[in-house]
Amino acid sequence: MDIKGLRKEYINSVLTREMMAPDPFDQFTAWFNEACAAGLVEPNAMTLTTVDGEGQPSLRTVLLKIFDHDGFVFFTNYHSRKARQIRQNNRVALLFPWIGMARQVIITGRAEKISMAESARYFASRPRSSQLGAWISRQSSVLSSRQLLMMELECMKARFLKGEVPLPDFWGGYRVCPDSIEFWQGQTSRLHDRFLYRCADTGWTIERLAP
């Protein structure tokens, strides 16, 4: 298959500096709401990049579960590969690939654990099956078979047969506190609109980037 000819011409209204909110969190909220309204599949799906102690980057898709002016929160096993790498180097990047709208949001910053109380509140809101799954998944470790995983699930169901499923002490959230947020929108002739917000001592600066 010849993929050189695969291309799509983006047709969008031009973005101007005046159209961008002074605060990047307000701008993200507006774009996120538009992505939800457009019916995109899992608009809260984001690619998380971490780097290990040898400088090797790793990518995976996680789900955004909380965002506010403090940052962007996802949840994971604290023994997972991503968590181990964050302990080594808490500089991370996020990418929201809203391809159906010819938009991307790229975030760089620091990942910090949220409080146990915040994690417990979110964990309590999860379906019971997902709560049990958090207990049995030794995330990123080698698994001999799926059958073993399902056997462990049945054991965990029996363990917590009555009452609520408690928060595992090895599971919780990270908040990515951004120092830069880029908003990218595809345009005709590959002359895309890109606006980069940077965190400065006096607040957020905004710059237009060349496509």
PDB file of C-alpha atoms in Angstrom:
ATOM      1  CA  MET A   1       0.000   0.000   0.000  1.00  0.00           C
ATOM      2  CA  ASP A   2       1.320   3.413  -0.988  1.00  0.00           C
ATOM      3  CA  ILE A   3       0.675   5.712   1.972  1.00  0.00           C
ATOM      4  CA  LYS A   4       2.410   8.809   0.561  1.00  0.00           C
ATOM      5  CA  GLY A   5      -0.852   9.984  -0.940  1.00  0.00           C
ATOM      6  CA  LEU A   6      -2.903   9.637   2.232  1.00  0.00           C
ATOM      7  CA  ARG A   7      -3.816  13.144   3.264  1.00  0.00           C
ATOM      8  CA  LYS A   8      -6.807  15.162   4.395  1.00  0.00           C
ATOM      9  CA  GLU A   9      -7.359  18.831   3.736  1.00  0.00           C
ATOM     10  CA  TYR A  10      -8.451  20.515   6.947  1.00  0.00           C
ATOM     11  CA  ILE A  11     -11.124  23.167   6.576  1.00  0.00           C
ATOM     12  CA  ASN A  12     -11.664  25.192   9.739  1.00  0.00           C
ATOM     13  CA  SER A  13     -12.261  28.773  10.736  1.00  0.00           C
ATOM     14  CA  VAL A  14      -8.946  30.536  11.277  1.00  0.00           C
ATOM     15  CA  LEU A  15      -7.907  30.952  14.901  1.00  0.00           C
ATOM     16  CA  THR A  16      -6.744  34.417  15.949  1.00  0.00           C
ATOM     17  CA  ARG A  17      -5.009  35.589  19.094  1.00  0.00           C
ATOM     18  CA  GLU A  18      -8.160  37.494  20.059  1.00  0.00           C
ATOM     19  CA  MET A  19     -10.176  34.279  20.008  1.00  0.00           C
ATOM     20  CA  MET A  20      -7.961  32.584  22.597  1.00  0.00           C
ATOM     21  CA  ALA A  21      -8.945  32.871  26.263  1.00  0.00           C
ATOM     22  CA  PRO A  22      -6.380  34.620  28.499  1.00  0.00           C
ATOM     23  CA  ASP A  23      -6.315  31.539  30.750  1.00  0.00           C
ATOM     24  CA  PRO A  24      -5.355  28.200  29.121  1.00  0.00           C
ATOM     25  CA  PHE A  25      -7.602  26.238  31.491  1.00  0.00           C
ATOM     26  CA  ASP A  26     -10.595  28.237  30.258  1.00  0.00           C
ATOM     27  CA  GLN A  27      -9.511  27.590  26.677  1.00  0.00           C
ATOM     28  CA  PHE A  28      -9.129  23.866  27.401  1.00  0.00           C
ATOM     29  CA  THR A  29     -12.567  23.750  29.008  1.00  0.00           C
ATOM     30  CA  ALA A  30     -14.117  25.313  25.902  1.00  0.00           C
ATOM     31  CA  TRP A  31     -12.381  22.897  23.531  1.00  0.00           C
ATOM     32  CA  PHE A  32     -13.064  19.888  25.753  1.00  0.00           C
ATOM     33  CA  ASN A  33     -16.775  20.742  25.885  1.00  0.00           C
ATOM     34  CA  GLU A  34     -16.819  21.077  22.096  1.00  0.00           C
ATOM     35  CA  ALA A  35     -15.098  17.691  21.729  1.00  0.00           C
ATOM     36  CA  CYS A  36     -17.755  16.109  23.949  1.00  0.00           C
ATOM     37  CA  ALA A  37     -20.572  17.807  22.064  1.00  0.00           C
ATOM     38  CA  ALA A  38     -19.115  16.599  18.746  1.00  0.00           C
ATOM     39  CA  GLY A  39     -19.524  13.000  19.903  1.00  0.00           C
ATOM     40  CA  LEU A  40     -15.829  12.087  19.660  1.00  0.00           C
ATOM     41  CA  VAL A  41     -14.981   8.652  21.035  1.00  0.00           C
ATOM     42  CA  GLU A  42     -13.596   9.089  24.554  1.00  0.00           C
ATOM     43  CA  PRO A  43     -12.648  12.767  24.312  1.00  0.00           C
ATOM     44  CA  ASN A  44     -10.953  12.418  27.716  1.00  0.00           C
ATOM     45  CA  ALA A  45      -8.449   9.899  26.311  1.00  0.00           C
ATOM     46  CA  MET A  46      -4.941  11.334  26.386  1.00  0.00           C
ATOM     47  CA  THR A  47      -1.483  10.051  25.540  1.00  0.00           C
ATOM     48  CA  LEU A  48       0.844  10.220  28.547  1.00  0.00           C
ATOM     49  CA  THR A  49       4.607  10.364  27.958  1.00  0.00           C
ATOM     50  CA  THR A  50       7.044   9.470  30.740  1.00  0.00           C
ATOM     51  CA  VAL A  51      10.828   9.030  30.649  1.00  0.00           C
ATOM     52  CA  ASP A  52      12.882   6.471  32.558  1.00  0.00           C
ATOM     53  CA  GLY A  53      16.245   6.994  34.260  1.00  0.00           C
ATOM     54  CA  GLU A  54      18.120   6.202  31.034  1.00  0.00           C
ATOM     55  CA  GLY A  55      16.178   8.743  29.008  1.00  0.00           C
ATOM     56  CA  GLN A  56      13.957   6.198  27.244  1.00  0.00           C
ATOM     57  CA  PRO A  57      10.448   7.630  26.728  1.00  0.00           C
ATOM     58  CA  SER A  58       7.298   5.536  27.067  1.00  0.00           C
ATOM     59  CA  LEU A  59       3.816   6.269  25.725  1.00  0.00           C
ATOM     60  CA  ARG A  60       0.392   4.981  26.678  1.00  0.00           C
ATOM     61  CA  THR A  61      -3.201   6.175  26.577  1.00  0.00           C
ATOM     62  CA  VAL A  62      -4.854   7.021  29.891  1.00  0.00           C
ATOM     63  CA  LEU A  63      -8.130   8.723  30.738  1.00  0.00           C
ATOM     64  CA  LEU A  64      -8.465  12.221  32.119  1.00  0.00           C
ATOM     65  CA  LYS A  65     -10.780  12.022  35.117  1.00  0.00           C
ATOM     66  CA  ILE A  66     -10.470  15.448  36.774  1.00  0.00           C
ATOM     67  CA  PHE A  67      -9.278  18.811  35.524  1.00  0.00           C
ATOM     68  CA  ASP A  68      -9.320  22.263  37.051  1.00  0.00           C
ATOM     69  CA  HIS A  69      -6.991  25.227  37.410  1.00  0.00           C
ATOM     70  CA  ASP A  70      -4.575  23.056  39.383  1.00  0.00           C
ATOM     71  CA  GLY A  71      -4.007  20.574  36.569  1.00  0.00           C
ATOM     72  CA  PHE A  72      -5.069  17.352  34.851  1.00  0.00           C
ATOM     73  CA  VAL A  73      -5.637  14.164  36.873  1.00  0.00           C
ATOM     74  CA  PHE A  74      -5.387  10.507  35.870  1.00  0.00           C
ATOM     75  CA  PHE A  75      -5.352   7.351  38.011  1.00  0.00           C
ATOM     76  CA  THR A  76      -3.091   4.314  38.024  1.00  0.00           C
ATOM     77  CA  ASN A  77      -1.380   1.603  40.034  1.00  0.00           C
ATOM     78  CA  TYR A  78       1.533   3.191  41.895  1.00  0.00           C
ATOM     79  CA  HIS A  79       3.666   0.119  41.044  1.00  0.00           C
ATOM     80  CA  SER A  80       3.075   0.464  37.292  1.00  0.00           C
ATOM     81  CA  ARG A  81       5.799   1.340  34.811  1.00  0.00           C
ATOM     82  CA  LYS A  82       4.469   4.859  34.403  1.00  0.00           C
ATOM     83  CA  ALA A  83       4.501   5.391  38.177  1.00  0.00           C
ATOM     84  CA  ARG A  84       8.050   4.035  38.508  1.00  0.00           C
ATOM     85  CA  GLN A  85       9.220   6.379  35.771  1.00  0.00           C
ATOM     86  CA  ILE A  86       7.449   9.346  37.352  1.00  0.00           C
ATOM     87  CA  ARG A  87       9.312   8.605  40.585  1.00  0.00           C
ATOM     88  CA  GLN A  88      12.557   8.826  38.610  1.00  0.00           C
ATOM     89  CA  ASN A  89      11.567  11.879  36.589  1.00  0.00           C
ATOM     90  CA  ASN A  90       8.279  13.657  37.182  1.00  0.00           C
ATOM     91  CA  ARG A  91       8.505  15.686  33.961  1.00  0.00           C
ATOM     92  CA  VAL A  92       5.728  14.388  31.672  1.00  0.00           C
ATOM     93  CA  ALA A  93       3.730  15.324  28.586  1.00  0.00           C
ATOM     94  CA  LEU A  94       0.084  14.837  27.634  1.00  0.00           C
ATOM     95  CA  LEU A  95      -1.551  14.814  24.202  1.00  0.00           C
ATOM     96  CA  PHE A  96      -5.273  15.023  23.473  1.00  0.00           C
ATOM     97  CA  PRO A  97      -5.621  13.798  19.839  1.00  0.00           C
ATOM     98  CA  TRP A  98      -9.016  15.135  18.821  1.00  0.00           C
ATOM     99  CA  ILE A  99      -8.481  14.035  15.221  1.00  0.00           C
ATOM    100  CA  GLY A 100     -12.173  14.152  14.358  1.00  0.00           C
ATOM    101  CA  MET A 101     -12.078  17.919  14.907  1.00  0.00           C
ATOM    102  CA  ALA A 102      -8.564  18.436  13.484  1.00  0.00           C
ATOM    103  CA  ARG A 103      -7.429  19.582  16.909  1.00  0.00           C
ATOM    104  CA  GLN A 104      -4.738  18.657  19.387  1.00  0.00           C
ATOM    105  CA  VAL A 105      -3.852  19.888  22.855  1.00  0.00           C
ATOM    106  CA  ILE A 106      -0.293  19.269  24.036  1.00  0.00           C
ATOM    107  CA  ILE A 107       0.617  19.759  27.698  1.00  0.00           C
ATOM    108  CA  THR A 108       3.990  19.605  29.435  1.00  0.00           C
ATOM    109  CA  GLY A 109       4.525  19.782  33.176  1.00  0.00           C
ATOM    110  CA  ARG A 110       5.188  17.912  36.399  1.00  0.00           C
ATOM    111  CA  ALA A 111       3.249  14.898  37.669  1.00  0.00           C
ATOM    112  CA  GLU A 112       2.487  14.903  41.398  1.00  0.00           C
ATOM    113  CA  LYS A 113       0.509  12.425  43.498  1.00  0.00           C
ATOM    114  CA  ILE A 114      -2.849  13.704  44.656  1.00  0.00           C
ATOM    115  CA  SER A 115      -3.987  13.176  48.223  1.00  0.00           C
ATOM    116  CA  MET A 116      -5.341   9.830  49.400  1.00  0.00           C
ATOM    117  CA  ALA A 117      -8.626  11.565  50.191  1.00  0.00           C
ATOM    118  CA  GLU A 118      -8.972  12.749  46.569  1.00  0.00           C
ATOM    119  CA  SER A 119      -8.129   9.270  45.279  1.00  0.00           C
ATOM    120  CA  ALA A 120     -10.631   7.689  47.687  1.00  0.00           C
ATOM    121  CA  ARG A 121     -13.426   9.989  46.485  1.00  0.00           C
ATOM    122  CA  TYR A 122     -12.803   9.052  42.871  1.00  0.00           C
ATOM    123  CA  PHE A 123     -12.355   5.344  43.656  1.00  0.00           C
ATOM    124  CA  ALA A 124     -15.746   5.302  45.394  1.00  0.00           C
ATOM    125  CA  SER A 125     -17.362   6.614  42.201  1.00  0.00           C
ATOM    126  CA  ARG A 126     -16.024   3.772  40.028  1.00  0.00           C
ATOM    127  CA  PRO A 127     -18.145   0.745  39.104  1.00  0.00           C
ATOM    128  CA  ARG A 128     -17.610  -2.125  41.522  1.00  0.00           C
ATOM    129  CA  SER A 129     -16.042  -4.229  38.760  1.00  0.00           C
ATOM    130  CA  SER A 130     -13.433  -1.532  38.152  1.00  0.00           C
ATOM    131  CA  GLN A 131     -12.736  -1.288  41.876  1.00  0.00           C
ATOM    132  CA  LEU A 132     -12.093  -5.039  42.020  1.00  0.00           C
ATOM    133  CA  GLY A 133      -9.948  -4.790  38.910  1.00  0.00           C
ATOM    134  CA  ALA A 134      -7.689  -2.261  40.617  1.00  0.00           C
ATOM    135  CA  TRP A 135      -7.024  -4.776  43.390  1.00  0.00           C
ATOM    136  CA  ILE A 136      -5.975  -7.674  41.151  1.00  0.00           C
ATOM    137  CA  SER A 137      -4.032  -5.936  38.368  1.00  0.00           C
ATOM    138  CA  ARG A 138      -0.309  -5.851  39.114  1.00  0.00           C
ATOM    139  CA  GLN A 139      -0.020  -3.339  36.343  1.00  0.00           C
ATOM    140  CA  SER A 140       2.923  -3.731  33.917  1.00  0.00           C
ATOM    141  CA  SER A 141       4.127  -6.972  35.556  1.00  0.00           C
ATOM    142  CA  VAL A 142       4.411 -10.203  33.550  1.00  0.00           C
ATOM    143  CA  LEU A 143       1.187 -12.255  33.535  1.00  0.00           C
ATOM    144  CA  SER A 144       1.359 -15.980  32.773  1.00  0.00           C
ATOM    145  CA  SER A 145      -2.247 -16.279  31.590  1.00  0.00           C
ATOM    146  CA  ARG A 146      -5.596 -14.498  31.541  1.00  0.00           C
ATOM    147  CA  GLN A 147      -7.078 -17.493  33.333  1.00  0.00           C
ATOM    148  CA  LEU A 148      -4.940 -16.697  36.367  1.00  0.00           C
ATOM    149  CA  LEU A 149      -6.201 -13.118  36.282  1.00  0.00           C
ATOM    150  CA  MET A 150      -9.828 -14.257  36.259  1.00  0.00           C
ATOM    151  CA  MET A 151      -9.170 -16.668  39.132  1.00  0.00           C
ATOM    152  CA  GLU A 152      -7.783 -13.787  41.160  1.00  0.00           C
ATOM    153  CA  LEU A 153     -10.876 -11.763  40.315  1.00  0.00           C
ATOM    154  CA  GLU A 154     -13.125 -14.475  41.743  1.00  0.00           C
ATOM    155  CA  CYS A 155     -11.013 -14.554  44.919  1.00  0.00           C
ATOM    156  CA  MET A 156     -11.311 -10.793  45.245  1.00  0.00           C
ATOM    157  CA  LYS A 157     -15.082 -10.948  44.753  1.00  0.00           C
ATOM    158  CA  ALA A 158     -15.251 -13.408  47.642  1.00  0.00           C
ATOM    159  CA  ARG A 159     -12.969 -11.280  49.792  1.00  0.00           C
ATOM    160  CA  PHE A 160     -15.170  -8.219  49.392  1.00  0.00           C
ATOM    161  CA  LEU A 161     -18.472 -10.049  49.106  1.00  0.00           C
ATOM    162  CA  LYS A 162     -20.076  -7.833  51.717  1.00  0.00           C
ATOM    163  CA  GLY A 163     -19.675  -4.097  52.025  1.00  0.00           C
ATOM    164  CA  GLU A 164     -17.743  -1.585  49.969  1.00  0.00           C
ATOM    165  CA  VAL A 165     -14.504  -2.248  48.138  1.00  0.00           C
ATOM    166  CA  PRO A 166     -11.782  -0.184  49.865  1.00  0.00           C
ATOM    167  CA  LEU A 167      -9.152   1.909  48.113  1.00  0.00           C
ATOM    168  CA  PRO A 168      -5.932  -0.102  47.618  1.00  0.00           C
ATOM    169  CA  ASP A 169      -2.931   1.609  49.178  1.00  0.00           C
ATOM    170  CA  PHE A 170      -1.013   1.057  45.906  1.00  0.00           C
ATOM    171  CA  TRP A 171      -3.530   2.850  43.681  1.00  0.00           C
ATOM    172  CA  GLY A 172      -4.350   6.517  43.208  1.00  0.00           C
ATOM    173  CA  GLY A 173      -4.095   9.643  41.135  1.00  0.00           C
ATOM    174  CA  TYR A 174      -1.476  11.913  39.651  1.00  0.00           C
ATOM    175  CA  ARG A 175      -2.052  15.550  38.809  1.00  0.00           C
ATOM    176  CA  VAL A 176      -0.113  16.985  35.890  1.00  0.00           C
ATOM    177  CA  CYS A 177       0.644  20.601  36.791  1.00  0.00           C
ATOM    178  CA  PRO A 178       1.339  22.300  33.452  1.00  0.00           C
ATOM    179  CA  ASP A 179       4.001  24.816  32.554  1.00  0.00           C
ATOM    180  CA  SER A 180       2.977  24.888  28.892  1.00  0.00           C
ATOM    181  CA  ILE A 181      -0.225  24.132  26.974  1.00  0.00           C
ATOM    182  CA  GLU A 182      -0.383  24.220  23.177  1.00  0.00           C
ATOM    183  CA  PHE A 183      -3.614  24.395  21.193  1.00  0.00           C
ATOM    184  CA  TRP A 184      -3.295  23.122  17.610  1.00  0.00           C
ATOM    185  CA  GLN A 185      -5.944  23.371  14.921  1.00  0.00           C
ATOM    186  CA  GLY A 186      -5.521  22.007  11.411  1.00  0.00           C
ATOM    187  CA  GLN A 187      -5.860  24.404   8.488  1.00  0.00           C
ATOM    188  CA  THR A 188      -5.710  24.262   4.697  1.00  0.00           C
ATOM    189  CA  SER A 189      -2.347  23.809   2.948  1.00  0.00           C
ATOM    190  CA  ARG A 190      -0.897  22.538   6.246  1.00  0.00           C
ATOM    191  CA  LEU A 191      -0.745  26.143   7.507  1.00  0.00           C
ATOM    192  CA  HIS A 192      -2.072  25.096  10.902  1.00  0.00           C
ATOM    193  CA  ASP A 193      -2.955  27.451  13.744  1.00  0.00           C
ATOM    194  CA  ARG A 194      -0.895  26.887  16.897  1.00  0.00           C
ATOM    195  CA  PHE A 195      -1.020  28.885  20.115  1.00  0.00           C
ATOM    196  CA  LEU A 196       1.326  28.143  22.998  1.00  0.00           C
ATOM    197  CA  TYR A 197       0.606  29.215  26.576  1.00  0.00           C
ATOM    198  CA  ARG A 198       3.643  29.355  28.898  1.00  0.00           C
ATOM    199  CA  CYS A 199       3.522  29.779  32.647  1.00  0.00           C
ATOM    200  CA  ALA A 200       5.528  32.812  33.782  1.00  0.00           C
ATOM    201  CA  ASP A 201       5.969  34.627  37.088  1.00  0.00           C
ATOM    202  CA  THR A 202       3.409  37.200  36.006  1.00  0.00           C
ATOM    203  CA  GLY A 203       0.881  34.684  34.683  1.00  0.00           C
ATOM    204  CA  TRP A 204       0.396  32.980  31.330  1.00  0.00           C
ATOM    205  CA  THR A 205       1.957  34.266  28.132  1.00  0.00           C
ATOM    206  CA  ILE A 206       0.506  33.385  24.712  1.00  0.00           C
ATOM    207  CA  GLU A 207       2.482  33.028  21.491  1.00  0.00           C
ATOM    208  CA  ARG A 208       1.493  32.004  17.984  1.00  0.00           C
ATOM    209  CA  LEU A 209       3.782  29.282  16.615  1.00  0.00           C
ATOM    210  CA  ALA A 210       4.633  28.636  12.987  1.00  0.00           C
ATOM    211  CA  PRO A 211       2.905  25.528  11.647  1.00  0.00           C
TER     212      PRO A 211
END
